[in-house]
Amino acid sequence: MNEPRPPRKLSYHTASVRQAFLTRLPDALTGGALRARHVAQPIEIAEMCFASERWPRDFDGLRIAHLSDLHFGHLLGETRLMQAIDAVRAVRADLVAITGDLVDHSAREAPVLFERLALITARLGVFVVLGNHDHLDHPRAIVRGARDAGLVPLVDDSVRAGGRDGLLVAGIDWAKTIPACSARLRRCGAGRADLLLAHNPKAFVAAEERGIPLTLAGHTHGGQVARRRNRRHNLVFTQRLSAGHYEVRDSHLYVTNGVGAWFPLRVNCPPEIAVIEMRAR
Ligand SMILES: [Fe+2]
């Protein structure tokens, strides 16, 4: 964690102001009740199974635990972090995917975070991509912390999980728009990956065009406030791919609600860890 700290950007200071007014102030005004209620919600284990003709037969039945948007910091402290980690470990997945926003704001707490995340292991590895919040303060410290903890950070890169003939896992760094996601995916240089990890669900547009059978994303937190009967009717109405499962031409996207948040309110949108079984059709 000895990376030279870059000068703090405007986005860091903007996030500081937003956190003060939208997170810390409401929490203080309610005597800590908002935060307490927020972290008291059980973390749901959302199990699902998708099938694709493009999924490699050698990995038929692979189980992936998908953890996202911890936002480690003021709203999500060590106790809640350990609840999430214990839940992931209990799943005993073949591969673990962590799709960004590991920290909420400052990277100062990253050493504690990665000391705990190092407890997660999986047969094919634990893969990490960064989210927009990881870029607020010190993204290189997050990448280094992940690597030192035995996780595999993917910054516009791809690796074979499980050896030379392993599953081709690609991961792109935070990108805001569809063209930016697409450019990052091209940089991965992986040909057609089997699995894409991206913080932004918009990456699915390029992933589907390339025929990548499974994309995992977070970022939207499932909209945080959703209609009970239709989780896609939620507060993130500006984003088409906001929550849950999408399938286009044999390519799948799962957008998880994630575990944490930067605003302490969730309605019909529980914190979750997704467990996805992939089948070769
Ligand atoms: Fe997030």
PDB file of C-alpha atoms and ligand atoms in Angstrom:
ATOM      1  CA  MET A   1       0.000   0.000   0.000  1.00  0.00           C
ATOM      2  CA  ASN A   2       2.965   2.294  -0.599  1.00  0.00           C
ATOM      3  CA  GLU A   3       1.730   3.756  -3.875  1.00  0.00           C
ATOM      4  CA  PRO A   4       2.307   7.517  -4.007  1.00  0.00           C
ATOM      5  CA  ARG A   5      -1.048   9.142  -3.352  1.00  0.00           C
ATOM      6  CA  PRO A   6      -2.281  11.090  -6.373  1.00  0.00           C
ATOM      7  CA  PRO A   7      -3.603  14.616  -5.810  1.00  0.00           C
ATOM      8  CA  ARG A   8      -7.256  14.423  -4.819  1.00  0.00           C
ATOM      9  CA  LYS A   9      -9.576  15.142  -7.708  1.00  0.00           C
ATOM     10  CA  LEU A  10     -12.651  17.353  -7.799  1.00  0.00           C
ATOM     11  CA  SER A  11     -14.794  14.192  -7.787  1.00  0.00           C
ATOM     12  CA  TYR A  12     -13.329  13.259  -4.372  1.00  0.00           C
ATOM     13  CA  HIS A  13     -14.324  16.602  -2.902  1.00  0.00           C
ATOM     14  CA  THR A  14     -17.757  16.489  -4.555  1.00  0.00           C
ATOM     15  CA  ALA A  15     -18.277  13.044  -3.056  1.00  0.00           C
ATOM     16  CA  SER A  16     -17.189  14.384   0.356  1.00  0.00           C
ATOM     17  CA  VAL A  17     -19.877  17.058   0.217  1.00  0.00           C
ATOM     18  CA  ARG A  18     -22.496  14.569  -0.984  1.00  0.00           C
ATOM     19  CA  GLN A  19     -21.564  12.153   1.781  1.00  0.00           C
ATOM     20  CA  ALA A  20     -21.785  14.905   4.403  1.00  0.00           C
ATOM     21  CA  PHE A  21     -25.268  16.008   3.319  1.00  0.00           C
ATOM     22  CA  LEU A  22     -26.877  12.790   2.078  1.00  0.00           C
ATOM     23  CA  THR A  23     -25.301  10.201   4.371  1.00  0.00           C
ATOM     24  CA  ARG A  24     -23.762  11.601   7.543  1.00  0.00           C
ATOM     25  CA  LEU A  25     -26.239  14.420   8.177  1.00  0.00           C
ATOM     26  CA  PRO A  26     -29.458  12.344   7.851  1.00  0.00           C
ATOM     27  CA  ASP A  27     -27.819   9.632   9.929  1.00  0.00           C
ATOM     28  CA  ALA A  28     -26.798  12.105  12.635  1.00  0.00           C
ATOM     29  CA  LEU A  29     -30.263  13.704  12.639  1.00  0.00           C
ATOM     30  CA  THR A  30     -31.816  10.293  13.288  1.00  0.00           C
ATOM     31  CA  GLY A  31     -29.324   9.488  16.039  1.00  0.00           C
ATOM     32  CA  GLY A  32     -27.688   6.791  13.925  1.00  0.00           C
ATOM     33  CA  ALA A  33     -31.004   5.027  13.274  1.00  0.00           C
ATOM     34  CA  LEU A  34     -30.733   5.229   9.472  1.00  0.00           C
ATOM     35  CA  ARG A  35     -27.379   3.506   9.432  1.00  0.00           C
ATOM     36  CA  ALA A  36     -28.444   0.940  12.040  1.00  0.00           C
ATOM     37  CA  ARG A  37     -31.578   0.048  10.058  1.00  0.00           C
ATOM     38  CA  HIS A  38     -29.614  -0.068   6.831  1.00  0.00           C
ATOM     39  CA  VAL A  39     -27.043  -2.580   8.085  1.00  0.00           C
ATOM     40  CA  ALA A  40     -29.662  -4.636   9.952  1.00  0.00           C
ATOM     41  CA  GLN A  41     -31.205  -5.817   6.682  1.00  0.00           C
ATOM     42  CA  PRO A  42     -30.322  -9.459   6.048  1.00  0.00           C
ATOM     43  CA  ILE A  43     -28.062 -10.098   3.070  1.00  0.00           C
ATOM     44  CA  GLU A  44     -30.015 -12.304   0.681  1.00  0.00           C
ATOM     45  CA  ILE A  45     -28.342 -15.133  -1.185  1.00  0.00           C
ATOM     46  CA  ALA A  46     -29.937 -14.932  -4.641  1.00  0.00           C
ATOM     47  CA  GLU A  47     -29.417 -18.267  -6.413  1.00  0.00           C
ATOM     48  CA  MET A  48     -30.017 -18.623 -10.146  1.00  0.00           C
ATOM     49  CA  CYS A  49     -29.047 -20.735 -13.130  1.00  0.00           C
ATOM     50  CA  PHE A  50     -28.425 -19.489 -16.680  1.00  0.00           C
ATOM     51  CA  ALA A  51     -27.617 -21.516 -19.806  1.00  0.00           C
ATOM     52  CA  SER A  52     -25.802 -20.527 -22.974  1.00  0.00           C
ATOM     53  CA  GLU A  53     -24.644 -22.415 -26.049  1.00  0.00           C
ATOM     54  CA  ARG A  54     -21.447 -20.386 -25.872  1.00  0.00           C
ATOM     55  CA  TRP A  55     -20.570 -21.368 -22.309  1.00  0.00           C
ATOM     56  CA  PRO A  56     -17.620 -23.811 -22.437  1.00  0.00           C
ATOM     57  CA  ARG A  57     -18.663 -27.429 -21.813  1.00  0.00           C
ATOM     58  CA  ASP A  58     -15.647 -27.963 -19.559  1.00  0.00           C
ATOM     59  CA  PHE A  59     -17.177 -25.491 -17.143  1.00  0.00           C
ATOM     60  CA  ASP A  60     -20.755 -26.728 -17.295  1.00  0.00           C
ATOM     61  CA  GLY A  61     -22.292 -26.303 -13.852  1.00  0.00           C
ATOM     62  CA  LEU A  62     -19.714 -23.760 -12.634  1.00  0.00           C
ATOM     63  CA  ARG A  63     -20.936 -21.839  -9.592  1.00  0.00           C
ATOM     64  CA  ILE A  64     -19.979 -18.185  -9.309  1.00  0.00           C
ATOM     65  CA  ALA A  65     -20.482 -16.039  -6.204  1.00  0.00           C
ATOM     66  CA  HIS A  66     -21.034 -12.430  -7.221  1.00  0.00           C
ATOM     67  CA  LEU A  67     -20.294  -9.769  -4.614  1.00  0.00           C
ATOM     68  CA  SER A  68     -20.496  -6.067  -5.408  1.00  0.00           C
ATOM     69  CA  ASP A  69     -20.714  -2.519  -4.086  1.00  0.00           C
ATOM     70  CA  LEU A  70     -19.514  -3.078  -0.547  1.00  0.00           C
ATOM     71  CA  HIS A  71     -18.889   0.665  -0.154  1.00  0.00           C
ATOM     72  CA  PHE A  72     -16.658  -0.071   2.833  1.00  0.00           C
ATOM     73  CA  GLY A  73     -16.554   3.052   4.962  1.00  0.00           C
ATOM     74  CA  HIS A  74     -19.045   5.009   7.022  1.00  0.00           C
ATOM     75  CA  LEU A  75     -22.190   2.987   6.229  1.00  0.00           C
ATOM     76  CA  LEU A  76     -20.577  -0.430   5.986  1.00  0.00           C
ATOM     77  CA  GLY A  77     -18.023  -1.163   8.692  1.00  0.00           C
ATOM     78  CA  GLU A  78     -16.069  -4.227   9.715  1.00  0.00           C
ATOM     79  CA  THR A  79     -18.970  -6.140  11.280  1.00  0.00           C
ATOM     80  CA  ARG A  80     -21.118  -5.876   8.178  1.00  0.00           C
ATOM     81  CA  LEU A  81     -18.124  -6.623   5.969  1.00  0.00           C
ATOM     82  CA  MET A  82     -17.527  -9.862   7.844  1.00  0.00           C
ATOM     83  CA  GLN A  83     -21.207 -10.817   7.454  1.00  0.00           C
ATOM     84  CA  ALA A  84     -20.803 -10.481   3.691  1.00  0.00           C
ATOM     85  CA  ILE A  85     -17.497 -12.353   3.644  1.00  0.00           C
ATOM     86  CA  ASP A  86     -18.863 -15.197   5.786  1.00  0.00           C
ATOM     87  CA  ALA A  87     -21.861 -15.433   3.446  1.00  0.00           C
ATOM     88  CA  VAL A  88     -19.616 -15.690   0.382  1.00  0.00           C
ATOM     89  CA  ARG A  89     -17.409 -18.321   2.047  1.00  0.00           C
ATOM     90  CA  ALA A  90     -20.464 -20.372   3.034  1.00  0.00           C
ATOM     91  CA  VAL A  91     -21.540 -20.593  -0.610  1.00  0.00           C
ATOM     92  CA  ARG A  92     -18.326 -22.489  -1.514  1.00  0.00           C
ATOM     93  CA  ALA A  93     -18.412 -21.226  -5.100  1.00  0.00           C
ATOM     94  CA  ASP A  94     -15.918 -22.308  -7.776  1.00  0.00           C
ATOM     95  CA  LEU A  95     -15.144 -18.676  -8.625  1.00  0.00           C
ATOM     96  CA  VAL A  96     -15.816 -15.378  -6.871  1.00  0.00           C
ATOM     97  CA  ALA A  97     -16.433 -12.124  -8.767  1.00  0.00           C
ATOM     98  CA  ILE A  98     -16.242  -8.744  -7.022  1.00  0.00           C
ATOM     99  CA  THR A  99     -17.572  -6.040  -9.322  1.00  0.00           C
ATOM    100  CA  GLY A 100     -16.407  -2.744  -7.877  1.00  0.00           C
ATOM    101  CA  ASP A 101     -17.102   0.002  -5.373  1.00  0.00           C
ATOM    102  CA  LEU A 102     -15.110  -1.873  -2.766  1.00  0.00           C
ATOM    103  CA  VAL A 103     -14.611   1.361  -0.836  1.00  0.00           C
ATOM    104  CA  ASP A 104     -17.140   4.139  -0.481  1.00  0.00           C
ATOM    105  CA  HIS A 105     -14.956   7.206  -0.472  1.00  0.00           C
ATOM    106  CA  SER A 106     -11.472   7.171   1.019  1.00  0.00           C
ATOM    107  CA  ALA A 107      -8.906   4.458   0.319  1.00  0.00           C
ATOM    108  CA  ARG A 108      -7.532   4.885   3.857  1.00  0.00           C
ATOM    109  CA  GLU A 109      -9.498   1.876   5.083  1.00  0.00           C
ATOM    110  CA  ALA A 110      -8.329  -0.322   2.208  1.00  0.00           C
ATOM    111  CA  PRO A 111      -5.734  -2.258   4.283  1.00  0.00           C
ATOM    112  CA  VAL A 112      -8.434  -3.417   6.729  1.00  0.00           C
ATOM    113  CA  LEU A 113     -10.783  -4.208   3.872  1.00  0.00           C
ATOM    114  CA  PHE A 114      -8.252  -6.378   2.033  1.00  0.00           C
ATOM    115  CA  GLU A 115      -7.079  -8.093   5.200  1.00  0.00           C
ATOM    116  CA  ARG A 116     -10.654  -9.367   5.502  1.00  0.00           C
ATOM    117  CA  LEU A 117     -11.242 -10.018   1.778  1.00  0.00           C
ATOM    118  CA  ALA A 118      -8.143 -12.234   1.796  1.00  0.00           C
ATOM    119  CA  LEU A 119     -10.286 -14.733   3.724  1.00  0.00           C
ATOM    120  CA  ILE A 120     -12.292 -15.421   0.555  1.00  0.00           C
ATOM    121  CA  THR A 121     -10.853 -18.194  -1.569  1.00  0.00           C
ATOM    122  CA  ALA A 122     -12.214 -20.147  -4.512  1.00  0.00           C
ATOM    123  CA  ARG A 123     -10.949 -23.025  -6.664  1.00  0.00           C
ATOM    124  CA  LEU A 124     -10.645 -20.844  -9.789  1.00  0.00           C
ATOM    125  CA  GLY A 125      -9.816 -17.594  -8.028  1.00  0.00           C
ATOM    126  CA  VAL A 126     -11.323 -14.379  -6.697  1.00  0.00           C
ATOM    127  CA  PHE A 127     -11.485 -11.657  -9.359  1.00  0.00           C
ATOM    128  CA  VAL A 128     -11.915  -7.930  -8.799  1.00  0.00           C
ATOM    129  CA  VAL A 129     -12.752  -4.920 -10.962  1.00  0.00           C
ATOM    130  CA  LEU A 130     -12.923  -1.321  -9.790  1.00  0.00           C
ATOM    131  CA  GLY A 131     -15.979   0.904  -9.601  1.00  0.00           C
ATOM    132  CA  ASN A 132     -16.401   4.664  -9.777  1.00  0.00           C
ATOM    133  CA  HIS A 133     -16.093   5.016  -5.978  1.00  0.00           C
ATOM    134  CA  ASP A 134     -12.766   3.158  -6.040  1.00  0.00           C
ATOM    135  CA  HIS A 135     -11.499   5.920  -8.324  1.00  0.00           C
ATOM    136  CA  LEU A 136     -12.447   8.771  -5.990  1.00  0.00           C
ATOM    137  CA  ASP A 137      -9.313   8.607  -3.877  1.00  0.00           C
ATOM    138  CA  HIS A 138      -6.510   6.186  -4.742  1.00  0.00           C
ATOM    139  CA  PRO A 139      -7.401   3.521  -7.321  1.00  0.00           C
ATOM    140  CA  ARG A 140      -3.879   2.138  -7.599  1.00  0.00           C
ATOM    141  CA  ALA A 141      -3.890   1.415  -3.865  1.00  0.00           C
ATOM    142  CA  ILE A 142      -7.081  -0.602  -4.358  1.00  0.00           C
ATOM    143  CA  VAL A 143      -5.505  -2.611  -7.185  1.00  0.00           C
ATOM    144  CA  ARG A 144      -2.334  -3.204  -5.170  1.00  0.00           C
ATOM    145  CA  GLY A 145      -4.335  -4.109  -2.058  1.00  0.00           C
ATOM    146  CA  ALA A 146      -6.355  -6.653  -3.995  1.00  0.00           C
ATOM    147  CA  ARG A 147      -3.240  -8.242  -5.483  1.00  0.00           C
ATOM    148  CA  ASP A 148      -1.468  -8.387  -2.117  1.00  0.00           C
ATOM    149  CA  ALA A 149      -4.535 -10.070  -0.631  1.00  0.00           C
ATOM    150  CA  GLY A 150      -4.307 -12.883  -3.181  1.00  0.00           C
ATOM    151  CA  LEU A 151      -7.216 -11.623  -5.268  1.00  0.00           C
ATOM    152  CA  VAL A 152      -6.900 -11.079  -9.027  1.00  0.00           C
ATOM    153  CA  PRO A 153      -7.523  -7.445 -10.030  1.00  0.00           C
ATOM    154  CA  LEU A 154      -8.485  -7.097 -13.695  1.00  0.00           C
ATOM    155  CA  VAL A 155      -7.851  -3.650 -15.154  1.00  0.00           C
ATOM    156  CA  ASP A 156      -8.777  -3.958 -18.830  1.00  0.00           C
ATOM    157  CA  ASP A 157      -7.197  -7.354 -18.761  1.00  0.00           C
ATOM    158  CA  SER A 158      -8.074 -11.033 -19.031  1.00  0.00           C
ATOM    159  CA  VAL A 159      -6.746 -14.248 -17.565  1.00  0.00           C
ATOM    160  CA  ARG A 160      -7.383 -17.962 -17.901  1.00  0.00           C
ATOM    161  CA  ALA A 161      -8.873 -19.174 -14.639  1.00  0.00           C
ATOM    162  CA  GLY A 162      -7.819 -22.734 -13.985  1.00  0.00           C
ATOM    163  CA  GLY A 163      -4.787 -23.042 -16.244  1.00  0.00           C
ATOM    164  CA  ARG A 164      -3.996 -22.956 -19.952  1.00  0.00           C
ATOM    165  CA  ASP A 165      -7.376 -24.299 -21.067  1.00  0.00           C
ATOM    166  CA  GLY A 166      -9.190 -22.495 -18.292  1.00  0.00           C
ATOM    167  CA  LEU A 167     -12.163 -20.182 -18.303  1.00  0.00           C
ATOM    168  CA  LEU A 168     -11.299 -16.875 -20.001  1.00  0.00           C
ATOM    169  CA  VAL A 169     -12.218 -14.148 -17.515  1.00  0.00           C
ATOM    170  CA  ALA A 170     -12.013 -10.498 -18.618  1.00  0.00           C
ATOM    171  CA  GLY A 171     -12.463  -7.450 -16.416  1.00  0.00           C
ATOM    172  CA  ILE A 172     -12.740  -3.788 -17.314  1.00  0.00           C
ATOM    173  CA  ASP A 173     -12.021  -0.755 -15.192  1.00  0.00           C
ATOM    174  CA  TRP A 174     -14.725   1.790 -14.413  1.00  0.00           C
ATOM    175  CA  ALA A 175     -16.176   3.429 -17.514  1.00  0.00           C
ATOM    176  CA  LYS A 176     -19.210   5.694 -17.614  1.00  0.00           C
ATOM    177  CA  THR A 177     -20.607   5.305 -21.102  1.00  0.00           C
ATOM    178  CA  ILE A 178     -21.337   2.505 -23.561  1.00  0.00           C
ATOM    179  CA  PRO A 179     -18.537   3.605 -25.968  1.00  0.00           C
ATOM    180  CA  ALA A 180     -16.060   3.905 -23.064  1.00  0.00           C
ATOM    181  CA  CYS A 181     -16.984   0.407 -21.829  1.00  0.00           C
ATOM    182  CA  SER A 182     -16.605  -0.885 -25.373  1.00  0.00           C
ATOM    183  CA  ALA A 183     -13.140   0.711 -25.732  1.00  0.00           C
ATOM    184  CA  ARG A 184     -12.012  -0.848 -22.459  1.00  0.00           C
ATOM    185  CA  LEU A 185     -13.267  -4.246 -23.541  1.00  0.00           C
ATOM    186  CA  ARG A 186     -11.258  -3.964 -26.765  1.00  0.00           C
ATOM    187  CA  ARG A 187      -8.198  -3.216 -24.643  1.00  0.00           C
ATOM    188  CA  CYS A 188      -8.636  -6.511 -22.780  1.00  0.00           C
ATOM    189  CA  GLY A 189      -7.413  -8.208 -25.939  1.00  0.00           C
ATOM    190  CA  ALA A 190      -9.019 -11.445 -24.957  1.00  0.00           C
ATOM    191  CA  GLY A 191     -10.836 -12.294 -28.153  1.00  0.00           C
ATOM    192  CA  ARG A 192     -14.170 -13.569 -26.935  1.00  0.00           C
ATOM    193  CA  ALA A 193     -14.032 -13.976 -23.163  1.00  0.00           C
ATOM    194  CA  ASP A 194     -16.275 -16.493 -21.400  1.00  0.00           C
ATOM    195  CA  LEU A 195     -16.987 -14.195 -18.482  1.00  0.00           C
ATOM    196  CA  LEU A 196     -16.828 -10.398 -18.276  1.00  0.00           C
ATOM    197  CA  LEU A 197     -16.695  -8.458 -15.020  1.00  0.00           C
ATOM    198  CA  ALA A 198     -17.594  -4.776 -15.191  1.00  0.00           C
ATOM    199  CA  HIS A 199     -18.848  -2.308 -12.620  1.00  0.00           C
ATOM    200  CA  ASN A 200     -21.101  -0.603 -15.132  1.00  0.00           C
ATOM    201  CA  PRO A 201     -23.917  -2.746 -16.598  1.00  0.00           C
ATOM    202  CA  LYS A 202     -23.599  -0.714 -19.811  1.00  0.00           C
ATOM    203  CA  ALA A 203     -20.626  -2.948 -20.650  1.00  0.00           C
ATOM    204  CA  PHE A 204     -23.187  -5.588 -21.616  1.00  0.00           C
ATOM    205  CA  VAL A 205     -23.898  -3.788 -24.896  1.00  0.00           C
ATOM    206  CA  ALA A 206     -20.350  -4.485 -26.127  1.00  0.00           C
ATOM    207  CA  ALA A 207     -20.204  -7.881 -24.394  1.00  0.00           C
ATOM    208  CA  GLU A 208     -23.337  -9.086 -26.146  1.00  0.00           C
ATOM    209  CA  GLU A 209     -22.048  -7.860 -29.518  1.00  0.00           C
ATOM    210  CA  ARG A 210     -18.917  -9.934 -28.937  1.00  0.00           C
ATOM    211  CA  GLY A 211     -20.942 -12.961 -27.902  1.00  0.00           C
ATOM    212  CA  ILE A 212     -19.621 -13.124 -24.344  1.00  0.00           C
ATOM    213  CA  PRO A 213     -21.976 -15.588 -22.646  1.00  0.00           C
ATOM    214  CA  LEU A 214     -21.996 -14.035 -19.154  1.00  0.00           C
ATOM    215  CA  THR A 215     -21.451 -10.488 -17.864  1.00  0.00           C
ATOM    216  CA  LEU A 216     -21.629  -9.599 -14.167  1.00  0.00           C
ATOM    217  CA  ALA A 217     -22.106  -5.989 -13.046  1.00  0.00           C
ATOM    218  CA  GLY A 218     -23.180  -3.814 -10.122  1.00  0.00           C
ATOM    219  CA  HIS A 219     -23.180  -0.012  -9.807  1.00  0.00           C
ATOM    220  CA  THR A 220     -26.945   0.627  -9.730  1.00  0.00           C
ATOM    221  CA  HIS A 221     -27.542  -1.126  -6.388  1.00  0.00           C
ATOM    222  CA  GLY A 222     -30.682  -2.448  -8.045  1.00  0.00           C
ATOM    223  CA  GLY A 223     -32.113   1.058  -7.921  1.00  0.00           C
ATOM    224  CA  GLN A 224     -32.285   0.844  -4.083  1.00  0.00           C
ATOM    225  CA  VAL A 225     -35.995   1.727  -4.084  1.00  0.00           C
ATOM    226  CA  ALA A 226     -38.043  -0.574  -6.290  1.00  0.00           C
ATOM    227  CA  ARG A 227     -41.630  -1.664  -6.836  1.00  0.00           C
ATOM    228  CA  ARG A 228     -42.380  -4.886  -5.033  1.00  0.00           C
ATOM    229  CA  ARG A 229     -43.645  -6.758  -8.079  1.00  0.00           C
ATOM    230  CA  ASN A 230     -41.139  -5.464 -10.623  1.00  0.00           C
ATOM    231  CA  ARG A 231     -37.584  -4.771  -9.527  1.00  0.00           C
ATOM    232  CA  ARG A 232     -36.832  -3.018 -12.817  1.00  0.00           C
ATOM    233  CA  HIS A 233     -39.188  -0.236 -11.792  1.00  0.00           C
ATOM    234  CA  ASN A 234     -36.733   1.502  -9.501  1.00  0.00           C
ATOM    235  CA  LEU A 235     -35.032   4.798  -8.801  1.00  0.00           C
ATOM    236  CA  VAL A 236     -32.377   4.289 -11.476  1.00  0.00           C
ATOM    237  CA  PHE A 237     -34.810   5.071 -14.260  1.00  0.00           C
ATOM    238  CA  THR A 238     -32.054   6.641 -16.356  1.00  0.00           C
ATOM    239  CA  GLN A 239     -30.339   3.291 -16.788  1.00  0.00           C
ATOM    240  CA  ARG A 240     -31.990   0.641 -18.968  1.00  0.00           C
ATOM    241  CA  LEU A 241     -29.978  -2.224 -17.465  1.00  0.00           C
ATOM    242  CA  SER A 242     -30.634  -1.430 -13.823  1.00  0.00           C
ATOM    243  CA  ALA A 243     -31.462  -4.625 -11.952  1.00  0.00           C
ATOM    244  CA  GLY A 244     -31.524  -8.386 -12.249  1.00  0.00           C
ATOM    245  CA  HIS A 245     -31.172 -10.714 -15.199  1.00  0.00           C
ATOM    246  CA  TYR A 246     -31.107  -9.755 -18.871  1.00  0.00           C
ATOM    247  CA  GLU A 247     -30.655 -12.094 -21.823  1.00  0.00           C
ATOM    248  CA  VAL A 248     -29.944 -11.067 -25.413  1.00  0.00           C
ATOM    249  CA  ARG A 249     -29.109 -13.617 -28.128  1.00  0.00           C
ATOM    250  CA  ASP A 250     -27.729 -16.236 -25.748  1.00  0.00           C
ATOM    251  CA  SER A 251     -25.680 -13.710 -23.748  1.00  0.00           C
ATOM    252  CA  HIS A 252     -26.590 -13.103 -20.120  1.00  0.00           C
ATOM    253  CA  LEU A 253     -26.155 -10.113 -17.833  1.00  0.00           C
ATOM    254  CA  TYR A 254     -26.737 -10.114 -14.107  1.00  0.00           C
ATOM    255  CA  VAL A 255     -26.910  -6.746 -12.325  1.00  0.00           C
ATOM    256  CA  THR A 256     -26.756  -7.343  -8.606  1.00  0.00           C
ATOM    257  CA  ASN A 257     -28.306  -5.172  -5.892  1.00  0.00           C
ATOM    258  CA  GLY A 258     -24.916  -5.358  -4.204  1.00  0.00           C
ATOM    259  CA  VAL A 259     -24.333  -5.359  -0.466  1.00  0.00           C
ATOM    260  CA  GLY A 260     -23.689  -1.742   0.493  1.00  0.00           C
ATOM    261  CA  ALA A 261     -24.738   1.712  -0.637  1.00  0.00           C
ATOM    262  CA  TRP A 262     -23.750   5.343  -0.311  1.00  0.00           C
ATOM    263  CA  PHE A 263     -27.273   6.365   0.709  1.00  0.00           C
ATOM    264  CA  PRO A 264     -28.821   4.442   3.628  1.00  0.00           C
ATOM    265  CA  LEU A 265     -32.176   3.476   2.170  1.00  0.00           C
ATOM    266  CA  ARG A 266     -33.350   0.293   0.461  1.00  0.00           C
ATOM    267  CA  VAL A 267     -36.989  -0.536  -0.277  1.00  0.00           C
ATOM    268  CA  ASN A 268     -37.932  -3.825  -1.983  1.00  0.00           C
ATOM    269  CA  CYS A 269     -34.295  -4.057  -2.969  1.00  0.00           C
ATOM    270  CA  PRO A 270     -32.433  -6.089  -0.347  1.00  0.00           C
ATOM    271  CA  PRO A 271     -28.670  -6.287  -0.122  1.00  0.00           C
ATOM    272  CA  GLU A 272     -27.648  -9.466  -1.901  1.00  0.00           C
ATOM    273  CA  ILE A 273     -24.925 -11.851  -2.912  1.00  0.00           C
ATOM    274  CA  ALA A 274     -25.769 -13.581  -6.187  1.00  0.00           C
ATOM    275  CA  VAL A 275     -24.852 -17.201  -6.776  1.00  0.00           C
ATOM    276  CA  ILE A 276     -24.980 -18.069 -10.455  1.00  0.00           C
ATOM    277  CA  GLU A 277     -24.730 -21.561 -11.853  1.00  0.00           C
ATOM    278  CA  MET A 278     -23.760 -21.515 -15.535  1.00  0.00           C
ATOM    279  CA  ARG A 279     -24.794 -24.362 -17.786  1.00  0.00           C
ATOM    280  CA  ALA A 280     -23.621 -25.170 -21.314  1.00  0.00           C
ATOM    281  CA  ARG A 281     -26.779 -25.425 -23.399  1.00  0.00           C
TER     282      ARG A 281
HETATM  283 FE    FE B   1     -21.916   1.440  -5.798  1.00  0.00          FE
END
